[in-house]
């Protein structure tokens, strides 16, 4: 049977729209689900997706991608990578799987919402493929770590994390619920595909795949690059939606969604990718600091796509760029210090050589974050491990759900950004987090942070053991120092003068 | 006597922390309670200094012997803990 070439029918198909006769337009595409901001549907037909594909083409390519990823995995299953990999690399894998795998299912639901309620036919078409993509990502990233569960229970958190009240899982859920699971189709197009995917994950997955190849983890490298090729396609759903909104006088609403999306995505990147790049990745494999990565790929590239669309840079742009110098260092210190509360083993990454690298990439690191690590290092060397662990909870931001933290030592600039709303005081990590809350207080006001829950008596007994139980962290799952403190031993023979230098 | 949770922002530390004190505690006792979670963990001790307490954005410190319950400090108010020269 002869099949028409795609170019012969695609434009007709993509402009084909429903003309409802039995129900009102507003019932078929309710504003709460569709979010078209009152732009008529005929105007949405101008939506022009840059990446055009048909279902048979999609299936053929996806089948090849899946076959390639699974065959690399099968071929390398017996290579004992896990036994030989640097502990920090294993931590990157565990943190990644737990934080991302089920988030892909949430993204699938979000794509499904665009598939059903997207006001433009081309958008619904692209989102259908996006939905299938995200399902594939969830399944791959649950299946790949599964083989390791029998030897290491922390890998079980690929599936378990989102079903727990572990604090980082709460932070991930809160962010993803806000950016895409609990949004209308157009907001999803902007906040998930444009802000989060174009702005962050597409680039991050490129980098992560390269890093995996660099450390010799070809299974993970091929998995991540397989996912990234989907991402680079469906991330393009948001751009044309923004163009339609801009053409119809909705720049402000469109921009606001972009700004909220970037701000929230940045926090998740700060806590996951920041420590991975600057502390967990073995020194010999580091190519770029997290800050350099953020400046080159996120600021450089993303700034251009904002400007190309005719959008203004966010009001907080300079402030966010300032945070590249310190926020992830603070998150790393927090994750390491509260390590029993995470499902991976954080690598401290502060051996003498690593600290030299940090000082070179972040001048002043020794005088700020280094001051805290000096105290920690001394305690480790004295065998006083208890003093390197917490006895209380950090205060958690009412937006990011991450600890409120900043620069310690001689650059001390930590502070609370409080807000009283309807008689309740909320605490934020920065003006940016507080601004997001203020855009829609009723959306956020009832959520309780881990600290709020603790104070409400929901965590029993009210101490660290109760908190670990509440977070569902069993022995063998709780994090500990990835290198069993070997990094501190290197300090024993180093003259104190060097540390001061 | 009642439990009062406050937020400790300890000079030189990197994170805000939850500290439970008693409304009857003096500010010196409150400072000691906050120091327990910072000094010797991530902040180097400064034995020749006194740790004074103030509200965020305030210049003046609370009197060392004042009881926190008498000062109008709200539950979960963020207090700063600062190393100062002994008087
Ligand atoms: Fe995905
Ligand atoms: Fe995606």
Coordinates of C-alpha atoms and ligand atoms in Angstrom, one line a residue:
Chain A
X1 CA 0.0 0.0 0.0
X2 CA 1.4 3.4 -1.0
X3 CA 1.8 5.7 1.9
X4 CA 1.6 9.5 1.5
X5 CA 4.8 11.3 2.4
X6 CA 4.5 13.2 5.7
X7 CA 5.0 16.5 4.1
X8 CA 1.9 15.9 1.9
X9 CA -0.5 15.6 4.7
X10 CA 1.1 16.9 7.9
X11 CA 0.0 20.5 7.6
X12 CA -3.6 19.5 7.0
X13 CA -3.6 17.1 9.9
X14 CA -1.9 19.5 12.3
X15 CA -4.5 22.2 11.7
X16 CA -7.4 19.8 12.1
X17 CA -9.4 20.8 15.1
X18 CA -12.6 19.8 16.8
X19 CA -15.8 21.8 16.1
X20 CA -17.9 20.9 19.1
X21 CA -21.7 20.9 18.4
X22 CA -23.1 19.1 21.4
X23 CA -21.1 20.8 24.2
X24 CA -19.9 24.3 24.5
X25 CA -16.3 25.0 23.7
X26 CA -15.7 26.0 27.3
X27 CA -16.8 22.5 28.4
X28 CA -14.6 20.7 26.0
X29 CA -11.6 22.8 26.9
X30 CA -12.3 24.2 30.4
X31 CA -10.0 27.1 31.3
X32 CA -8.7 25.4 34.5
X33 CA -7.4 22.5 32.4
X34 CA -6.5 24.3 29.2
X35 CA -5.2 27.6 30.5
X36 CA -5.5 29.4 27.2
X37 CA -5.9 32.8 28.9
X38 CA -8.9 33.6 26.8
X39 CA -7.0 33.4 23.5
X40 CA -9.5 32.1 21.0
X41 CA -9.0 28.7 19.6
X42 CA -8.6 30.0 16.0
X43 CA -5.6 32.0 17.2
X44 CA -4.1 28.9 18.7
X45 CA -4.1 27.3 15.3
X46 CA -1.1 29.6 14.5
X47 CA 0.8 27.4 16.9
X48 CA 3.7 26.0 14.9
X49 CA 5.7 23.1 16.4
X50 CA 9.3 23.2 15.2
X51 CA 9.8 19.5 15.3
X52 CA 7.4 17.5 13.1
X53 CA 7.0 13.8 13.2
X54 CA 4.4 11.2 12.5
X55 CA 3.4 8.3 14.7
X56 CA 5.0 5.6 12.5
X57 CA 8.2 7.6 12.4
X58 CA 8.1 8.1 16.1
X59 CA 7.6 4.4 16.9
X60 CA 10.3 3.3 14.6
X61 CA 12.9 5.7 16.1
X62 CA 11.8 5.0 19.7
X63 CA 12.1 1.3 19.1
X64 CA 15.6 1.7 17.9
X65 CA 16.5 3.9 20.9
X66 CA 15.1 1.5 23.4
X67 CA 16.8 -1.5 21.7
X68 CA 20.2 0.4 21.9
X69 CA 19.9 1.4 25.5
X70 CA 18.7 -2.1 26.6
X71 CA 21.4 -3.9 24.6
X72 CA 24.2 -1.7 26.1
X73 CA 22.8 -2.6 29.5
X74 CA 22.7 -6.3 28.8
X75 CA 26.1 -6.4 27.3
X76 CA 27.7 -4.6 30.3
X77 CA 25.7 -6.3 33.0
X78 CA 28.7 -8.5 34.1
X79 CA 31.3 -5.8 34.1
X80 CA 31.1 -5.2 37.8
X81 CA 31.0 -1.4 37.3
X82 CA 29.4 -1.0 40.7
X83 CA 32.2 -2.8 42.5
X84 CA 34.8 -0.7 40.7
X85 CA 33.1 2.7 40.3
X86 CA 34.2 5.6 42.5
X87 CA 31.8 5.8 45.5
X88 CA 30.9 9.4 44.5
X89 CA 29.7 8.2 41.1
X90 CA 27.4 5.6 42.7
X91 CA 26.0 8.5 44.9
X92 CA 25.2 10.4 41.7
X93 CA 23.4 7.4 40.3
X94 CA 21.3 6.9 43.4
X95 CA 20.4 10.5 43.9
X96 CA 19.5 10.8 40.2
X97 CA 17.3 7.8 40.1
X98 CA 15.4 8.6 43.3
X99 CA 14.9 12.2 42.4
X100 CA 14.0 11.7 38.7
X101 CA 12.5 8.3 37.9
X102 CA 9.0 8.8 39.3
X103 CA 9.2 12.5 38.4
X104 CA 9.1 11.2 34.8
X105 CA 5.7 9.7 35.5
X106 CA 4.5 13.1 36.8
X107 CA 5.8 14.6 33.5
X108 CA 3.9 11.9 31.6
X109 CA 0.7 13.0 33.3
X110 CA 1.5 16.6 32.5
X111 CA 2.1 15.8 28.8
X112 CA -1.2 13.9 28.8
X113 CA -2.9 17.0 30.0
X114 CA -1.4 18.9 27.0
X115 CA -2.5 16.0 24.8
X116 CA -6.1 16.3 25.9
X117 CA -6.5 20.0 26.8
X118 CA -3.9 21.8 24.8
X119 CA -5.8 24.4 22.7
X120 CA -3.7 23.9 19.6
X121 CA -3.9 20.7 17.5
X122 CA -0.1 20.8 16.8
X123 CA 0.5 21.0 20.5
X124 CA -1.7 18.1 21.3
X125 CA 0.1 16.1 18.6
X126 CA 3.6 16.8 20.0
X127 CA 2.4 16.2 23.5
X128 CA 1.1 12.8 22.6
X129 CA 4.7 11.8 21.7
X130 CA 6.0 13.7 24.8
X131 CA 3.6 11.6 26.9
X132 CA 5.0 8.4 25.4
X133 CA 8.5 9.7 25.9
X134 CA 8.0 10.3 29.6
X135 CA 6.5 6.9 30.2
X136 CA 9.6 5.4 28.6
X137 CA 11.9 7.6 30.8
X138 CA 10.1 6.4 33.9
X139 CA 10.3 2.8 33.0
X140 CA 13.9 2.9 31.9
X141 CA 15.0 4.7 35.0
X142 CA 13.2 2.2 37.2
X143 CA 14.4 -0.8 35.4
X144 CA 18.1 0.1 35.1
X145 CA 18.8 0.5 38.8
X146 CA 16.7 -2.5 39.7
X147 CA 19.4 -5.0 39.1
X148 CA 21.5 -3.3 41.9
X149 CA 18.8 -3.5 44.6
X150 CA 19.9 -7.0 45.7
X151 CA 23.4 -5.8 46.5
X152 CA 22.6 -2.2 47.6
X153 CA 19.3 -1.2 49.2
X154 CA 19.8 2.5 48.4
X155 CA 19.1 1.7 44.7
X156 CA 15.6 0.7 45.8
X157 CA 15.0 4.4 46.4
X158 CA 14.7 4.8 42.6
X159 CA 11.1 3.7 43.2
X160 CA 10.7 4.3 46.9
X161 CA 11.8 8.0 47.2
X162 CA 8.5 9.6 45.9
X163 CA 6.5 7.3 48.1
X164 CA 8.3 8.5 51.2
X165 CA 8.4 11.7 53.3
X166 CA 12.1 11.9 52.9
X167 CA 12.9 15.6 52.8
X168 CA 14.6 15.7 49.4
X169 CA 11.7 13.7 48.0
X170 CA 9.2 16.2 49.4
X171 CA 11.2 19.0 47.8
X172 CA 11.2 17.2 44.4
X173 CA 7.4 16.4 44.7
X174 CA 6.6 20.0 45.8
X175 CA 8.5 21.4 42.8
X176 CA 7.2 19.0 40.2
X177 CA 3.6 19.2 41.5
X178 CA 3.9 23.0 41.2
X179 CA 5.6 23.2 37.8
X180 CA 3.6 20.6 36.0
X181 CA 1.5 18.0 37.7
X182 CA -1.0 20.6 39.1
X183 CA -1.1 23.1 36.2
X184 CA -3.1 23.7 33.1
X185 CA -1.9 22.7 29.6
X186 CA -0.5 26.0 28.6
X187 CA 1.3 26.6 32.0
X188 CA 2.8 23.1 31.6
X189 CA 4.0 24.0 28.1
X190 CA 5.7 27.0 29.6
X191 CA 6.9 25.8 33.0
X192 CA 7.7 22.2 32.2
X193 CA 8.9 22.1 28.6
X194 CA 10.2 25.7 28.2
X195 CA 11.5 26.7 31.6
X196 CA 12.5 23.3 33.1
X197 CA 13.4 21.2 30.1
X198 CA 14.8 23.8 27.6
X199 CA 16.3 25.8 30.4
X200 CA 17.8 23.0 32.5
X201 CA 17.2 19.2 31.9
X202 CA 18.1 19.1 28.3
X203 CA 21.5 20.6 28.9
X204 CA 22.0 18.7 32.2
X205 CA 21.3 15.4 30.6
X206 CA 23.8 16.1 27.9
X207 CA 26.4 16.9 30.5
X208 CA 25.5 13.9 32.7
X209 CA 25.8 11.5 29.7
X210 CA 29.2 12.8 28.9
X211 CA 30.3 12.5 32.6
X212 CA 29.1 8.9 32.7
X213 CA 31.1 8.1 29.6
X214 CA 34.1 9.8 31.2
X215 CA 34.0 7.6 34.3
X216 CA 33.4 4.5 32.1
X217 CA 29.7 4.0 33.0
X218 CA 28.6 3.4 29.4
X219 CA 25.3 1.9 30.6
X220 CA 24.2 5.1 32.3
X221 CA 25.7 7.2 29.5
X222 CA 23.7 5.5 26.8
X223 CA 20.5 5.5 29.0
X224 CA 20.8 9.3 29.6
X225 CA 21.6 10.2 26.1
X226 CA 18.7 8.1 24.9
X227 CA 16.4 10.1 27.2
X228 CA 18.0 13.4 26.2
X229 CA 17.2 12.9 22.5
X230 CA 13.5 12.7 23.5
X231 CA 13.9 15.7 25.8
X232 CA 15.4 17.9 23.0
X233 CA 12.3 17.2 20.9
X234 CA 9.4 17.5 23.4
X235 CA 11.1 20.5 25.2
X236 CA 10.1 22.4 22.1
X237 CA 6.4 22.4 22.9
X238 CA 6.6 25.5 25.0
X239 CA 8.3 28.0 22.7
X240 CA 5.4 28.2 20.1
X241 CA 2.9 28.4 22.9
X242 CA 4.7 31.4 24.3
X243 CA 4.7 33.0 20.8
X244 CA 0.9 32.7 20.6
X245 CA 0.5 34.2 24.0
X246 CA 2.9 37.1 23.1
X247 CA 1.1 37.7 19.8
X248 CA -2.2 38.0 21.7
X249 CA -1.1 40.5 24.4
X250 CA -0.3 38.1 27.2
X251 CA 3.4 38.8 27.7
X252 CA 3.1 39.4 31.4
X253 CA 1.2 36.2 32.3
X254 CA 3.5 34.2 30.0
X255 CA 6.6 35.7 31.5
X256 CA 5.5 35.2 35.1
X257 CA 5.2 31.4 34.4
X258 CA 8.7 31.4 32.9
X259 CA 10.1 33.2 35.9
X260 CA 8.5 30.9 38.4
X261 CA 9.6 27.9 36.4
X262 CA 13.2 28.9 36.2
X263 CA 13.4 29.9 39.9
X264 CA 12.0 26.5 41.1
X265 CA 14.1 24.5 38.6
X266 CA 17.3 26.3 39.7
X267 CA 16.8 25.2 43.3
X268 CA 16.4 21.5 42.3
X269 CA 19.5 21.8 40.2
X270 CA 21.4 23.5 43.0
X271 CA 20.8 20.6 45.4
X272 CA 21.2 17.7 42.9
X273 CA 23.5 18.7 40.1
X274 CA 25.6 21.2 42.1
X275 CA 27.0 18.7 44.6
X276 CA 27.3 16.0 41.9
X277 CA 29.5 18.2 39.7
X278 CA 31.6 20.0 42.3
X279 CA 32.0 17.3 45.0
X280 CA 30.8 13.8 44.0
X281 CA 32.5 13.5 40.6
X282 CA 36.1 12.3 41.1
X283 CA 38.5 15.2 40.6
X284 CA 40.3 13.7 37.6
X285 CA 37.0 13.5 35.8
X286 CA 35.8 17.1 36.3
X287 CA 35.8 19.2 33.2
X288 CA 33.8 22.2 34.4
X289 CA 32.7 23.6 37.7
X290 CA 28.9 23.7 38.3
X291 CA 29.2 27.5 38.2
X292 CA 30.9 27.4 34.8
X293 CA 28.3 24.9 33.6
X294 CA 25.5 27.2 34.7
X295 CA 27.0 30.3 33.2
X296 CA 27.8 28.7 29.8
X297 CA 24.7 26.5 29.3
X298 CA 21.9 27.9 31.4
X299 CA 22.6 31.6 31.4
X300 CA 24.3 31.8 28.0
X301 CA 21.9 29.6 26.1
X302 CA 18.7 30.2 27.9
X303 CA 19.1 33.9 28.0
X304 CA 19.3 33.9 24.3
X305 CA 16.1 31.9 23.9
X306 CA 14.3 34.3 26.2
X307 CA 15.5 37.3 24.2
X308 CA 14.8 35.6 20.9
X309 CA 11.2 35.1 22.0
X310 CA 10.8 38.7 23.0
X311 CA 10.7 38.0 26.7
X312 CA 12.5 40.1 29.4
X313 CA 15.0 38.6 31.7
X314 CA 13.6 37.8 35.1
X315 CA 13.8 40.6 37.7
X316 CA 15.9 38.2 39.8
X317 CA 18.4 37.3 37.1
X318 CA 21.4 38.9 38.7
X319 CA 20.5 37.6 42.1
X320 CA 20.2 34.1 40.7
X321 CA 23.6 34.3 39.0
X322 CA 25.1 35.5 42.3
X323 CA 23.7 32.4 43.9
X324 CA 25.8 30.2 41.5
X325 CA 28.8 31.2 43.7
X326 CA 27.4 29.7 46.9
X327 CA 24.0 28.1 47.0
X328 CA 25.0 24.6 45.9
X329 CA 28.0 24.7 48.2
X330 CA 25.6 25.3 51.1
X331 CA 23.2 22.6 49.9
X332 CA 26.1 20.2 49.7
X333 CA 27.2 21.0 53.2
X334 CA 23.7 20.5 54.4
X335 CA 23.2 17.2 52.6
X336 CA 26.5 15.9 53.9
X337 CA 25.9 17.0 57.5
X338 CA 22.4 15.6 57.5
X339 CA 23.6 12.5 55.6
X340 CA 21.6 9.9 57.5
X341 CA 18.5 11.6 56.1
X342 CA 19.2 10.9 52.4
X343 CA 19.1 7.7 50.4
X344 CA 22.6 8.1 48.9
X345 CA 26.1 8.4 50.4
X346 CA 27.3 12.0 49.9
X347 CA 30.9 12.3 49.0
X348 CA 32.4 15.1 51.1
X349 CA 34.8 16.0 48.3
X350 CA 37.0 18.1 50.5
X351 CA 40.4 16.4 50.4
X352 CA 43.4 18.7 50.1
X353 CA 43.5 18.5 46.3
X354 CA 39.7 18.9 46.0
X355 CA 39.8 22.0 48.2
X356 CA 42.5 23.4 46.0
X357 CA 40.2 22.9 43.0
X358 CA 37.3 24.5 44.9
X359 CA 39.4 27.5 45.8
X360 CA 40.5 27.9 42.2
X361 CA 37.0 27.7 40.8
X362 CA 35.4 29.6 43.6
X363 CA 37.9 32.1 45.0
X364 CA 37.2 32.6 48.7
X365 CA 35.8 29.1 49.2
X366 CA 38.4 28.3 51.9
X367 CA 37.5 31.5 53.8
X368 CA 33.8 30.7 53.8
X369 CA 32.7 27.1 53.3
X370 CA 36.2 25.9 54.1
X371 CA 35.7 27.3 57.6
X372 CA 32.9 24.9 58.3
X373 CA 34.7 22.0 56.7
X374 CA 37.8 22.8 58.8
X375 CA 35.8 22.1 62.0
X376 CA 34.3 19.0 60.4
X377 CA 37.7 17.7 59.3
X378 CA 39.1 18.2 62.7
X379 CA 36.3 16.2 64.3
X380 CA 36.7 13.4 61.8
X381 CA 40.5 13.2 62.5
X382 CA 39.8 13.1 66.2
X383 CA 37.4 10.3 65.7
X384 CA 34.5 12.5 66.9
X385 CA 32.0 11.4 64.3
X386 CA 29.1 12.3 66.5
X387 CA 30.0 16.0 66.2
X388 CA 29.8 15.7 62.4
X389 CA 26.2 14.7 62.6
X390 CA 23.1 16.8 63.5
X391 CA 21.0 16.8 66.6
X392 CA 18.3 19.1 65.2
X393 CA 16.5 20.0 62.0
X394 CA 17.5 22.7 59.6
X395 CA 14.8 25.2 58.9
X396 CA 13.3 24.4 55.6
X397 CA 12.1 27.0 53.0
X398 CA 8.3 27.1 52.6
X399 CA 8.8 27.2 48.8
X400 CA 11.8 25.0 47.9
X401 CA 11.4 22.7 50.9
X402 CA 15.2 22.8 51.1
X403 CA 17.2 24.1 54.0
X404 CA 17.5 27.8 54.3
X405 CA 21.2 28.3 53.8
X406 CA 23.9 30.5 52.3
X407 CA 27.5 31.6 52.9
X408 CA 29.2 30.7 56.2
X409 CA 32.6 31.6 57.7
X410 CA 34.0 35.0 57.0
X411 CA 31.4 35.7 54.3
X412 CA 28.5 34.9 56.6
X413 CA 25.3 36.2 54.9
X414 CA 22.7 33.7 56.1
X415 CA 19.3 35.1 56.8
X416 CA 15.6 34.3 57.0
X417 CA 13.2 35.9 54.5
X418 CA 9.9 35.7 56.4
X419 CA 6.4 36.5 55.3
X420 CA 3.3 36.7 57.4
X421 CA 0.2 35.6 55.5
X422 CA -3.2 35.2 57.1
X423 CA -1.6 35.0 60.5
X424 CA 1.0 32.3 59.7
X425 CA 4.6 33.1 59.3
X426 CA 6.4 31.5 56.4
X427 CA 10.2 31.3 56.0
X428 CA 12.0 31.5 52.7
X429 CA 15.5 31.0 51.5
X430 CA 15.6 34.2 49.4
X431 CA 13.5 37.0 48.0
X432 CA 13.0 34.8 44.9
X433 CA 11.3 32.0 46.8
X434 CA 9.2 34.5 48.7
X435 CA 8.2 36.2 45.5
X436 CA 6.9 32.9 44.1
X437 CA 4.7 32.4 47.1
X438 CA 3.3 35.9 46.8
X439 CA 2.2 35.3 43.2
X440 CA -0.4 32.8 44.4
X441 CA -0.5 32.4 48.2
X442 CA -3.7 30.3 48.3
X443 CA -1.9 27.7 46.2
X444 CA 1.0 27.3 48.7
X445 CA -0.3 28.4 52.1
X446 CA -1.5 25.1 53.4
X447 CA 1.6 23.0 52.7
X448 CA 3.6 22.0 55.7
X449 CA 7.4 21.7 55.6
X450 CA 9.1 18.9 57.4
X451 CA 9.8 21.4 60.3
X452 CA 6.1 22.5 60.3
X453 CA 5.2 18.8 60.6
X454 CA 7.7 18.3 63.4
X455 CA 6.3 21.2 65.4
X456 CA 2.7 19.9 64.8
X457 CA 3.7 16.7 66.5
X458 CA 3.4 14.6 63.4
X459 CA 7.0 13.2 63.8
X460 CA 7.3 10.9 66.8
X461 CA 9.4 10.6 68.8
X462 CA 10.3 14.2 68.3
X463 CA 14.0 13.6 67.6
X464 CA 16.3 12.5 64.8
X465 CA 15.3 8.9 65.2
X466 CA 11.7 9.9 64.8
X467 CA 12.5 11.9 61.8
X468 CA 14.4 9.0 60.2
X469 CA 11.4 6.8 60.8
X470 CA 9.1 9.4 59.4
X471 CA 11.2 9.6 56.3
X472 CA 11.1 5.8 56.0
X473 CA 14.8 5.4 56.0
X474 CA 15.8 1.9 57.1
X475 CA 19.3 0.8 58.2
X476 CA 21.3 0.1 55.0
X477 CA 19.4 2.9 53.3
X478 CA 20.5 5.9 55.3
X479 CA 23.3 7.8 53.8
X480 CA 26.8 7.9 55.2
X481 CA 30.1 9.4 54.0
X482 CA 30.7 7.9 50.6
X483 CA 34.5 7.3 51.1
X484 CA 34.3 6.2 54.7
X485 CA 36.2 9.5 55.6
X486 CA 39.3 8.6 53.6
X487 CA 39.4 12.2 52.4
X488 CA 40.1 13.4 55.9
X489 CA 43.1 11.1 56.3
X490 CA 44.9 13.0 53.6
X491 CA 44.8 16.0 55.9
X492 CA 46.7 14.3 58.7
X493 CA 50.1 14.8 57.2
X494 CA 49.5 18.2 55.8
X495 CA 51.0 21.1 57.6
X496 CA 48.4 23.3 59.2
X497 CA 50.0 26.2 57.2
X498 CA 48.7 24.8 54.0
X499 CA 45.2 24.9 55.2
X500 CA 45.5 28.5 56.2
X501 CA 47.0 29.5 52.9
Chain B
X1 CA 7.6 27.1 81.8
X2 CA 6.7 26.4 78.2
X3 CA 8.6 25.1 75.2
X4 CA 9.5 27.8 72.7
X5 CA 10.9 26.8 69.3
X6 CA 13.1 29.5 67.8
X7 CA 15.2 29.7 64.7
X8 CA 18.9 30.0 65.2
X9 CA 21.0 31.9 62.7
X10 CA 24.5 31.4 64.2
X11 CA 27.3 33.7 63.1
X12 CA 29.7 31.8 60.8
X13 CA 27.3 28.8 60.3
X14 CA 25.7 28.1 56.9
X15 CA 22.1 27.2 57.8
X16 CA 19.2 28.2 59.9
X17 CA 18.4 25.6 62.6
X18 CA 15.5 24.7 64.8
X19 CA 16.3 25.1 68.5
X20 CA 13.9 24.4 71.3
X21 CA 14.3 26.6 74.4
X22 CA 12.2 27.2 77.5
X23 CA 10.4 30.5 78.0
X24 CA 12.1 30.8 81.4
X25 CA 15.6 30.5 79.8
X26 CA 17.9 33.6 80.0
X27 CA 19.4 34.8 76.8
X28 CA 22.7 33.3 77.9
X29 CA 21.0 29.9 78.2
X30 CA 19.3 30.4 74.8
X31 CA 22.7 31.2 73.3
X32 CA 24.2 28.1 74.8
X33 CA 21.3 26.0 73.4
X34 CA 21.9 27.4 69.9
X35 CA 25.7 27.0 70.2
X36 CA 25.2 23.3 70.9
X37 CA 24.1 22.8 67.3
X38 CA 26.7 25.0 65.6
X39 CA 29.9 25.5 67.7
X40 CA 32.3 22.6 67.5
X41 CA 30.2 21.2 64.6
X42 CA 30.7 23.7 61.8
X43 CA 31.7 26.8 63.7
X44 CA 35.1 27.0 65.5
X45 CA 34.8 27.9 69.2
X46 CA 35.9 31.3 70.3
X47 CA 36.3 30.8 74.0
X48 CA 37.3 34.4 74.8
X49 CA 34.1 35.8 73.3
X50 CA 30.5 36.0 74.5
X51 CA 27.7 34.9 72.3
X52 CA 25.0 37.6 72.3
X53 CA 21.5 37.3 70.8
X54 CA 19.5 39.8 68.8
X55 CA 16.5 39.8 66.4
X56 CA 17.2 39.6 62.7
X57 CA 18.0 43.1 61.4
X58 CA 18.3 44.5 65.0
X59 CA 21.5 46.3 66.1
X60 CA 21.1 45.9 69.8
X61 CA 21.4 42.7 71.7
X62 CA 19.0 41.4 74.2
X63 CA 20.3 41.6 77.8
X64 CA 22.1 38.4 78.7
X65 CA 20.1 37.8 81.8
X66 CA 16.7 38.6 80.4
X67 CA 14.2 35.7 80.1
X68 CA 13.2 35.0 76.6
X69 CA 9.6 34.6 77.6
X70 CA 9.5 38.2 78.8
X71 CA 10.9 39.7 75.5
X72 CA 8.0 39.1 73.2
X73 CA 10.0 36.7 71.0
X74 CA 7.6 34.8 68.9
X75 CA 7.7 31.1 68.3
X76 CA 9.9 30.4 65.3
X77 CA 11.3 33.9 65.2
X78 CA 14.7 34.0 63.6
X79 CA 17.4 35.2 66.1
X80 CA 21.0 36.0 65.4
X81 CA 23.7 34.6 67.6
X82 CA 26.9 36.8 67.4
X83 CA 30.3 36.4 69.0
X84 CA 31.1 39.6 70.9
X85 CA 33.9 40.8 73.1
X86 CA 33.3 40.2 76.7
X87 CA 32.2 43.3 78.5
Ligands
LIG1 FE1 11.7 12.8 30.8
LIG2 FE1 10.8 15.5 29.4

